[in-house]
mmCIF file of C-alpha atoms in Angstrom:
data_model
loop_
_atom_site.group_PDB
_atom_site.id
_atom_site.type_symbol
_atom_site.label_atom_id
_atom_site.label_comp_id
_atom_site.label_asym_id
_atom_site.label_seq_id
_atom_site.Cartn_x
_atom_site.Cartn_y
_atom_site.Cartn_z
ATOM 1 C CA MET A 1 0.000 0.000 0.000
ATOM 2 C CA ASN A 2 1.584 3.304 -1.064
ATOM 3 C CA LYS A 3 1.704 6.396 1.136
ATOM 4 C CA ILE A 4 -1.209 8.155 -0.588
ATOM 5 C CA SER A 5 -3.455 5.103 -0.223
ATOM 6 C CA ARG A 6 -2.552 4.851 3.442
ATOM 7 C CA TYR A 7 -3.454 8.499 3.951
ATOM 8 C CA LYS A 8 -6.831 7.884 2.315
ATOM 9 C CA THR A 9 -7.431 4.875 4.560
ATOM 10 C CA ILE A 10 -6.563 6.833 7.702
ATOM 11 C CA ILE A 11 -8.817 9.734 6.691
ATOM 12 C CA ALA A 12 -11.648 7.275 6.208
ATOM 13 C CA VAL A 13 -10.962 5.869 9.667
ATOM 14 C CA VAL A 14 -11.213 9.326 11.247
ATOM 15 C CA SER A 15 -14.414 10.012 9.361
ATOM 16 C CA VAL A 16 -15.911 6.741 10.540
ATOM 17 C CA ILE A 17 -15.071 7.600 14.149
ATOM 18 C CA LEU A 18 -16.881 10.923 14.036
ATOM 19 C CA LEU A 19 -19.723 9.884 11.782
ATOM 20 C CA ASN A 20 -20.554 6.661 13.595
ATOM 21 C CA ALA A 21 -19.979 7.801 17.158
ATOM 22 C CA ALA A 22 -23.720 8.324 17.550
ATOM 23 C CA THR A 23 -24.086 4.541 17.665
ATOM 24 C CA LEU A 24 -21.816 4.050 20.655
ATOM 25 C CA ASN A 25 -22.183 0.726 22.396
ATOM 26 C CA SER A 26 -21.226 0.922 26.071
ATOM 27 C CA ALA A 27 -21.709 -2.825 26.437
ATOM 28 C CA LEU A 28 -18.804 -3.410 24.069
ATOM 29 C CA ALA A 29 -16.617 -1.044 26.078
ATOM 30 C CA SER A 30 -17.447 -2.914 29.277
ATOM 31 C CA SER A 31 -16.799 -6.233 27.610
ATOM 32 C CA ALA A 32 -13.420 -5.035 26.357
ATOM 33 C CA LEU A 33 -12.331 -4.479 29.941
ATOM 34 C CA LEU A 34 -12.723 -8.201 30.521
ATOM 35 C CA HIS A 35 -10.334 -8.984 27.698
ATOM 36 C CA CYS A 36 -7.698 -6.259 27.954
ATOM 37 C CA ALA A 37 -6.367 -4.397 30.999
ATOM 38 C CA LEU A 38 -7.401 -0.749 30.752
ATOM 39 C CA PRO A 39 -4.428 1.655 31.041
ATOM 40 C CA THR A 40 -4.518 4.179 33.871
ATOM 41 C CA GLY A 41 -6.610 7.238 33.067
ATOM 42 C CA PHE A 42 -8.592 5.694 30.224
ATOM 43 C CA SER A 43 -12.326 5.398 30.782
ATOM 44 C CA PRO A 44 -14.984 3.495 28.865
ATOM 45 C CA VAL A 45 -17.666 5.603 27.227
ATOM 46 C CA GLU A 46 -20.824 4.766 29.150
ATOM 47 C CA THR A 47 -23.114 7.689 28.265
ATOM 48 C CA PRO A 48 -23.923 7.172 24.584
ATOM 49 C CA PHE A 49 -26.912 9.490 24.582
ATOM 50 C CA VAL A 50 -24.833 12.440 25.783
ATOM 51 C CA TRP A 51 -22.176 11.710 23.191
ATOM 52 C CA GLN A 52 -24.815 11.240 20.536
ATOM 53 C CA THR A 53 -26.205 14.700 21.175
ATOM 54 C CA GLN A 54 -22.798 16.338 21.055
ATOM 55 C CA LEU A 55 -21.424 14.367 18.133
ATOM 56 C CA SER A 56 -24.441 15.154 15.983
ATOM 57 C CA GLN A 57 -22.836 18.577 15.549
ATOM 58 C CA VAL A 58 -19.503 17.083 14.564
ATOM 59 C CA THR A 59 -20.932 14.929 11.791
ATOM 60 C CA ARG A 60 -21.478 18.052 9.705
ATOM 61 C CA GLN A 61 -17.787 18.917 9.814
ATOM 62 C CA GLN A 62 -15.487 17.536 7.136
ATOM 63 C CA LEU A 63 -12.034 16.329 8.145
ATOM 64 C CA GLU A 64 -9.281 17.413 5.787
ATOM 65 C CA SER A 65 -5.708 16.349 5.279
ATOM 66 C CA GLN A 66 -2.909 16.963 2.861
ATOM 67 C CA LEU A 67 -2.771 13.834 0.731
ATOM 68 C CA ASP A 68 0.003 14.562 -1.734
ATOM 69 C CA THR A 69 2.881 16.861 -2.585
ATOM 70 C CA THR A 70 0.767 19.004 -4.920
ATOM 71 C CA GLY A 71 -0.906 20.739 -2.012
ATOM 72 C CA GLN A 72 -4.341 19.399 -2.916
ATOM 73 C CA ILE A 73 -6.660 19.001 0.059
ATOM 74 C CA LYS A 74 -9.208 16.247 -0.237
ATOM 75 C CA THR A 75 -12.145 15.304 1.958
ATOM 76 C CA GLY A 76 -12.298 11.893 3.575
ATOM 77 C CA SER A 77 -15.350 9.678 3.818
ATOM 78 C CA ALA A 78 -16.339 6.474 5.598
ATOM 79 C CA ASP A 79 -15.227 3.294 3.899
ATOM 80 C CA ASP A 80 -15.876 -0.383 4.528
ATOM 81 C CA ALA A 81 -12.121 -1.004 4.535
ATOM 82 C CA THR A 82 -11.824 0.832 7.843
ATOM 83 C CA ARG A 83 -14.187 -1.425 9.735
ATOM 84 C CA LYS A 84 -13.066 -3.945 12.341
ATOM 85 C CA SER A 85 -10.061 -1.848 13.314
ATOM 86 C CA VAL A 86 -8.688 -0.127 16.404
ATOM 87 C CA VAL A 87 -7.868 3.565 16.047
ATOM 88 C CA PHE A 88 -6.068 5.730 18.625
ATOM 89 C CA VAL A 89 -6.837 9.424 18.021
ATOM 90 C CA ASN A 90 -4.865 12.039 19.945
ATOM 91 C CA LEU A 91 -6.169 15.615 19.764
ATOM 92 C CA TRP A 92 -3.417 18.192 20.199
ATOM 93 C CA ALA A 93 -2.256 21.710 19.347
ATOM 94 C CA GLN A 94 1.108 23.423 18.913
ATOM 95 C CA TRP A 95 0.307 25.895 21.703
ATOM 96 C CA CYS A 96 -0.250 23.042 24.194
ATOM 97 C CA PRO A 97 2.959 22.119 26.142
ATOM 98 C CA PRO A 98 1.660 18.742 27.420
ATOM 99 C CA CYS A 99 0.652 17.885 23.859
ATOM 100 C CA LEU A 100 4.155 18.545 22.569
ATOM 101 C CA LYS A 101 5.648 16.584 25.458
ATOM 102 C CA GLU A 102 3.754 13.402 24.592
ATOM 103 C CA LEU A 103 4.249 13.564 20.815
ATOM 104 C CA PRO A 104 7.555 11.609 20.836
ATOM 105 C CA MET A 105 5.874 8.790 22.776
ATOM 106 C CA LEU A 106 2.995 8.769 20.289
ATOM 107 C CA ASP A 107 5.441 8.669 17.396
ATOM 108 C CA GLN A 108 7.147 5.669 18.982
ATOM 109 C CA LEU A 109 3.742 4.069 19.560
ATOM 110 C CA ALA A 110 2.952 4.424 15.866
ATOM 111 C CA ARG A 111 6.291 2.820 14.993
ATOM 112 C CA THR A 112 5.749 -0.025 17.448
ATOM 113 C CA LEU A 113 2.308 -0.796 16.061
ATOM 114 C CA GLU A 114 3.598 -0.608 12.501
ATOM 115 C CA GLN A 115 6.145 -3.283 13.335
ATOM 116 C CA SER A 116 3.645 -5.410 15.213
ATOM 117 C CA ALA A 117 2.614 -8.759 13.840
ATOM 118 C CA VAL A 118 -0.942 -8.366 15.156
ATOM 119 C CA GLU A 119 -3.384 -7.760 12.317
ATOM 120 C CA VAL A 120 -7.159 -7.674 12.040
ATOM 121 C CA ASN A 121 -8.523 -7.785 8.509
ATOM 122 C CA SER A 122 -5.082 -6.620 7.326
ATOM 123 C CA LEU A 123 -5.365 -3.463 9.455
ATOM 124 C CA LYS A 124 -3.073 -2.890 12.404
ATOM 125 C CA PRO A 125 -4.086 -0.487 15.190
ATOM 126 C CA GLN A 126 -3.634 3.047 13.891
ATOM 127 C CA VAL A 127 -2.372 6.183 15.641
ATOM 128 C CA ILE A 128 -3.719 9.536 14.456
ATOM 129 C CA ALA A 129 -2.407 12.885 15.700
ATOM 130 C CA LEU A 130 -5.326 15.246 15.055
ATOM 131 C CA HIS A 131 -4.304 18.910 15.369
ATOM 132 C CA LEU A 132 -7.057 21.396 16.169
ATOM 133 C CA GLY A 133 -6.915 24.342 13.783
ATOM 134 C CA GLY A 134 -3.956 25.491 11.744
ATOM 135 C CA ASN A 135 -2.592 24.820 8.276
ATOM 136 C CA PRO A 136 -1.958 21.194 7.222
ATOM 137 C CA ARG A 137 1.342 22.079 5.551
ATOM 138 C CA ALA A 138 2.591 23.947 8.613
ATOM 139 C CA ILE A 139 1.607 21.132 10.959
ATOM 140 C CA ALA A 140 3.250 18.528 8.734
ATOM 141 C CA ALA A 141 6.434 20.629 8.571
ATOM 142 C CA ASP A 142 6.467 21.007 12.349
ATOM 143 C CA LEU A 143 6.229 17.250 12.888
ATOM 144 C CA GLN A 144 8.984 16.666 10.342
ATOM 145 C CA GLN A 145 11.219 19.215 12.062
ATOM 146 C CA ARG A 146 10.704 17.434 15.372
ATOM 147 C CA GLY A 147 11.645 14.131 13.742
ATOM 148 C CA LEU A 148 8.159 12.699 14.294
ATOM 149 C CA THR A 149 7.808 10.980 10.955
ATOM 150 C CA ALA A 150 5.574 8.087 12.015
ATOM 151 C CA LEU A 151 2.601 10.303 12.894
ATOM 152 C CA TYR A 152 0.071 11.257 10.250
ATOM 153 C CA PRO A 153 -0.329 15.086 10.264
ATOM 154 C CA PHE A 154 -4.096 15.470 10.301
ATOM 155 C CA VAL A 155 -5.840 18.765 10.961
ATOM 156 C CA GLU A 156 -9.394 19.398 12.158
ATOM 157 C CA PRO A 157 -10.054 22.960 10.938
ATOM 158 C CA ASN A 158 -12.944 23.582 13.309
ATOM 159 C CA VAL A 159 -11.601 24.139 16.838
ATOM 160 C CA ALA A 160 -15.178 23.981 18.136
ATOM 161 C CA THR A 161 -14.925 20.218 17.672
ATOM 162 C CA LEU A 162 -13.347 20.039 21.122
ATOM 163 C CA ASN A 163 -16.494 21.405 22.720
ATOM 164 C CA ALA A 164 -18.723 19.321 20.482
ATOM 165 C CA LEU A 165 -16.969 16.210 21.771
ATOM 166 C CA LYS A 166 -17.441 17.418 25.367
ATOM 167 C CA LEU A 167 -13.672 17.421 25.881
ATOM 168 C CA ILE A 168 -12.587 20.026 28.397
ATOM 169 C CA GLY A 169 -9.080 20.640 27.116
ATOM 170 C CA LEU A 170 -5.981 19.316 25.395
ATOM 171 C CA PRO A 171 -4.438 16.886 25.023
ATOM 172 C CA ALA A 172 -7.314 14.444 24.724
ATOM 173 C CA THR A 173 -7.417 10.911 23.369
ATOM 174 C CA LEU A 174 -10.190 8.807 21.855
ATOM 175 C CA VAL A 175 -9.992 5.086 21.111
ATOM 176 C CA ALA A 176 -12.374 3.643 18.547
ATOM 177 C CA ILE A 177 -13.167 0.014 17.853
ATOM 178 C CA ASP A 178 -14.855 -0.889 14.584
ATOM 179 C CA GLY A 179 -15.565 2.766 13.838
ATOM 180 C CA GLN A 180 -17.153 3.572 17.206
ATOM 181 C CA VAL A 181 -15.573 5.493 20.097
ATOM 182 C CA HIS A 182 -15.398 3.339 23.235
ATOM 183 C CA PHE A 183 -12.648 4.827 25.407
ATOM 184 C CA HIS A 184 -11.348 8.301 26.168
ATOM 185 C CA HIS A 185 -8.550 9.913 28.160
ATOM 186 C CA MET A 186 -8.218 13.534 29.235
ATOM 187 C CA GLY A 187 -4.841 15.190 29.710
ATOM 188 C CA TYR A 188 -1.218 14.162 29.300
ATOM 189 C CA LEU A 189 -0.511 10.485 28.628
ATOM 190 C CA PRO A 190 2.087 9.255 31.161
ATOM 191 C CA HIS A 191 2.143 5.785 29.636
ATOM 192 C CA THR A 192 4.984 4.138 27.761
ATOM 193 C CA SER A 193 4.532 3.373 24.096
ATOM 194 C CA GLN A 194 5.026 -0.315 24.895
ATOM 195 C CA ALA A 195 2.155 -0.342 27.396
ATOM 196 C CA LEU A 196 -0.248 1.380 25.016
ATOM 197 C CA ALA A 197 0.801 -0.837 22.118
ATOM 198 C CA GLN A 198 0.118 -3.928 24.208
ATOM 199 C CA TRP A 199 -3.369 -2.668 25.044
ATOM 200 C CA LEU A 200 -4.237 -1.655 21.481
ATOM 201 C CA ASN A 201 -2.952 -4.938 20.102
ATOM 202 C CA CYS A 202 -5.018 -6.777 22.693
ATOM 203 C CA LEU A 203 -8.133 -4.893 21.612
ATOM 204 C CA SER A 204 -7.313 -5.539 17.982
ATOM 205 C CA ASP A 205 -6.634 -9.234 18.504
ATOM 206 C CA SER A 206 -9.515 -9.892 20.895
ATOM 207 C CA SER A 207 -12.663 -11.814 20.105
ATOM 208 C CA LEU A 208 -14.515 -8.478 20.251
ATOM 209 C CA LEU A 209 -13.433 -7.978 16.676
ATOM 210 C CA ASN A 210 -13.730 -11.654 15.784
ATOM 211 C CA PRO A 211 -17.114 -12.898 17.019
ATOM 212 C CA THR A 212 -17.003 -15.977 14.805
ATOM 213 C CA GLN A 213 -13.760 -17.018 16.477
ATOM 214 C CA GLU A 214 -15.377 -16.593 19.886
ATOM 215 C CA ASN A 215 -18.290 -18.758 18.806
ATOM 216 C CA ARG A 216 -15.925 -21.491 17.732
ATOM 217 C CA HIS A 217 -14.344 -21.510 21.179
ATOM 218 C CA GLU A 218 -17.756 -21.832 22.815
ATOM 219 C CA SER A 219 -18.944 -24.654 20.575
#
């Protein structure tokens, strides 16, 4: 898969997260806790109606990202190829010191997952650094200058998205399974990349994403 195709896939993943978040399933989040140890500070989403109300505003916003070297900005859309995947979305901004502090760890997390042998439907867990506001080219250049080449430089142009998601500040992290947000974390991530990779791989490899496999075990 070339770099442009990967960008398109990741954009579709982000779109699925925001567009499908209205169908949150708290039962799945609770079930996931039984399979994979929840890292400190992460909480399962257990109030789908509240999130549904807030996210209904977000669904009207289009996520944009620089896809190629020509400077063309294209809009992402949901795609079946993004289903049955685990996506780790970190919302950040250049003016946020804790955000900048955790970026190297997130870059290492992306590298660790890329090298991981765990796959679900040919999709490894993905890490998305979603910058609030700003110019995609400038954000991409900033990440390059910091040597953070494993992170995809995505930009959400509407800073009001933070309020729409009922997030009280930055940094903030959302974890989606199969296109639906199930976990969130507010504030700086004190975790190691290895610990987060282990958790995400567990979610990705669990029977939550492979119900037919679970049924075989029970039969």
